[in-house]
Amino acid sequence: MSRKEFDASRMRRMKRTAARYDLTILTAEKLKVLGQPGGHALRHDKTFKIVYGDVPKPFSASLDDIEKYLEKLEAGEA
């Protein structure tokens, strides 16, 4: 299994988890085009407010950060 397939399946799994809490994972595509790693953020679907990944700058969360946040949400800690 290639690294790309692993990240894609991981992202699909996290999107399903986020959807249970009315959240959407956003990815900064512009940064990827510029050759920099694209960051991520979590947005609440009903209010369109960014709930995670916008501090200290927009799209500052990594996939690992998003995954940890969702795990805390699942455990009832967030």
Short mmCIF file of C-alpha atoms in Angstrom, two decimals:
data_model
loop_
_atom_site.label_atom_id
_atom_site.label_comp_id
_atom_site.label_asym_id
_atom_site.label_seq_id
_atom_site.Cartn_x
_atom_site.Cartn_y
_atom_site.Cartn_z
CA MET A 1 0.00 0.00 0.00
CA SER A 2 1.42 3.39 -0.94
CA ARG A 3 1.55 6.36 1.41
CA LYS A 4 -0.98 8.24 -0.72
CA GLU A 5 -3.55 5.47 -0.37
CA PHE A 6 -2.99 5.36 3.38
CA ASP A 7 -3.61 9.11 3.80
CA ALA A 8 -6.67 8.98 1.55
CA SER A 9 -8.28 6.18 3.56
CA ARG A 10 -7.36 7.93 6.80
CA MET A 11 -8.99 11.15 5.53
CA ARG A 12 -12.18 9.30 4.54
CA ARG A 13 -12.38 7.75 8.00
CA MET A 14 -11.89 11.14 9.67
CA LYS A 15 -14.51 12.76 7.42
CA ARG A 16 -17.06 10.14 8.47
CA THR A 17 -16.27 10.78 12.14
CA ALA A 18 -16.47 14.54 11.68
CA ALA A 19 -19.83 14.24 9.90
CA ARG A 20 -21.33 12.62 12.99
CA TYR A 21 -20.68 15.91 14.81
CA ASP A 22 -21.84 18.18 11.93
CA LEU A 23 -18.23 19.07 11.09
CA THR A 24 -16.43 19.29 7.77
CA ILE A 25 -12.67 18.95 7.27
CA LEU A 26 -11.36 21.76 5.08
CA THR A 27 -8.01 21.60 3.28
CA ALA A 28 -5.98 24.58 2.07
CA GLU A 29 -5.56 23.69 -1.60
CA LYS A 30 -3.81 26.97 -2.44
CA LEU A 31 -0.86 26.08 -0.23
CA LYS A 32 -0.47 22.74 -2.02
CA VAL A 33 -0.35 24.51 -5.40
CA LEU A 34 2.42 26.77 -4.11
CA GLY A 35 4.45 23.70 -3.13
CA GLN A 36 3.92 24.03 0.59
CA PRO A 37 2.11 21.43 2.67
CA GLY A 38 -1.59 22.15 2.81
CA GLY A 39 -3.04 22.60 6.27
CA HIS A 40 -6.48 21.67 7.55
CA ALA A 41 -9.33 23.12 9.60
CA LEU A 42 -12.64 21.87 11.01
CA ARG A 43 -15.80 23.84 10.22
CA HIS A 44 -19.22 23.47 11.87
CA ASP A 45 -21.76 22.78 9.10
CA LYS A 46 -24.67 24.76 10.50
CA THR A 47 -22.85 27.94 11.56
CA PHE A 48 -19.92 27.73 9.09
CA LYS A 49 -17.64 28.72 11.98
CA ILE A 50 -14.15 27.27 12.13
CA VAL A 51 -13.96 25.28 15.36
CA TYR A 52 -10.40 23.99 15.07
CA GLY A 53 -7.33 24.75 12.97
CA ASP A 54 -7.47 28.53 12.63
CA VAL A 55 -5.06 29.50 15.44
CA PRO A 56 -2.38 30.86 15.08
CA LYS A 57 -3.21 31.17 11.38
CA PRO A 58 -5.87 29.75 9.04
CA PHE A 59 -5.46 26.09 8.07
CA SER A 60 -2.74 25.54 10.67
CA ALA A 61 -3.81 22.04 11.78
CA SER A 62 -2.11 18.95 10.42
CA LEU A 63 -3.92 15.68 9.70
CA ASP A 64 -2.54 14.34 12.97
CA ASP A 65 -3.94 17.35 14.85
CA ILE A 66 -7.38 16.87 13.28
CA GLU A 67 -7.30 13.16 14.10
CA LYS A 68 -6.41 13.85 17.76
CA TYR A 69 -9.19 16.45 18.04
CA LEU A 70 -11.76 14.01 16.61
CA GLU A 71 -10.56 11.27 18.97
CA LYS A 72 -11.09 13.62 21.93
CA LEU A 73 -14.54 14.47 20.57
CA GLU A 74 -15.39 10.78 20.36
CA ALA A 75 -14.20 10.29 23.95
CA GLY A 76 -16.28 13.25 25.12
CA GLU A 77 -13.27 15.32 26.13
CA ALA A 78 -13.56 18.19 23.62
#
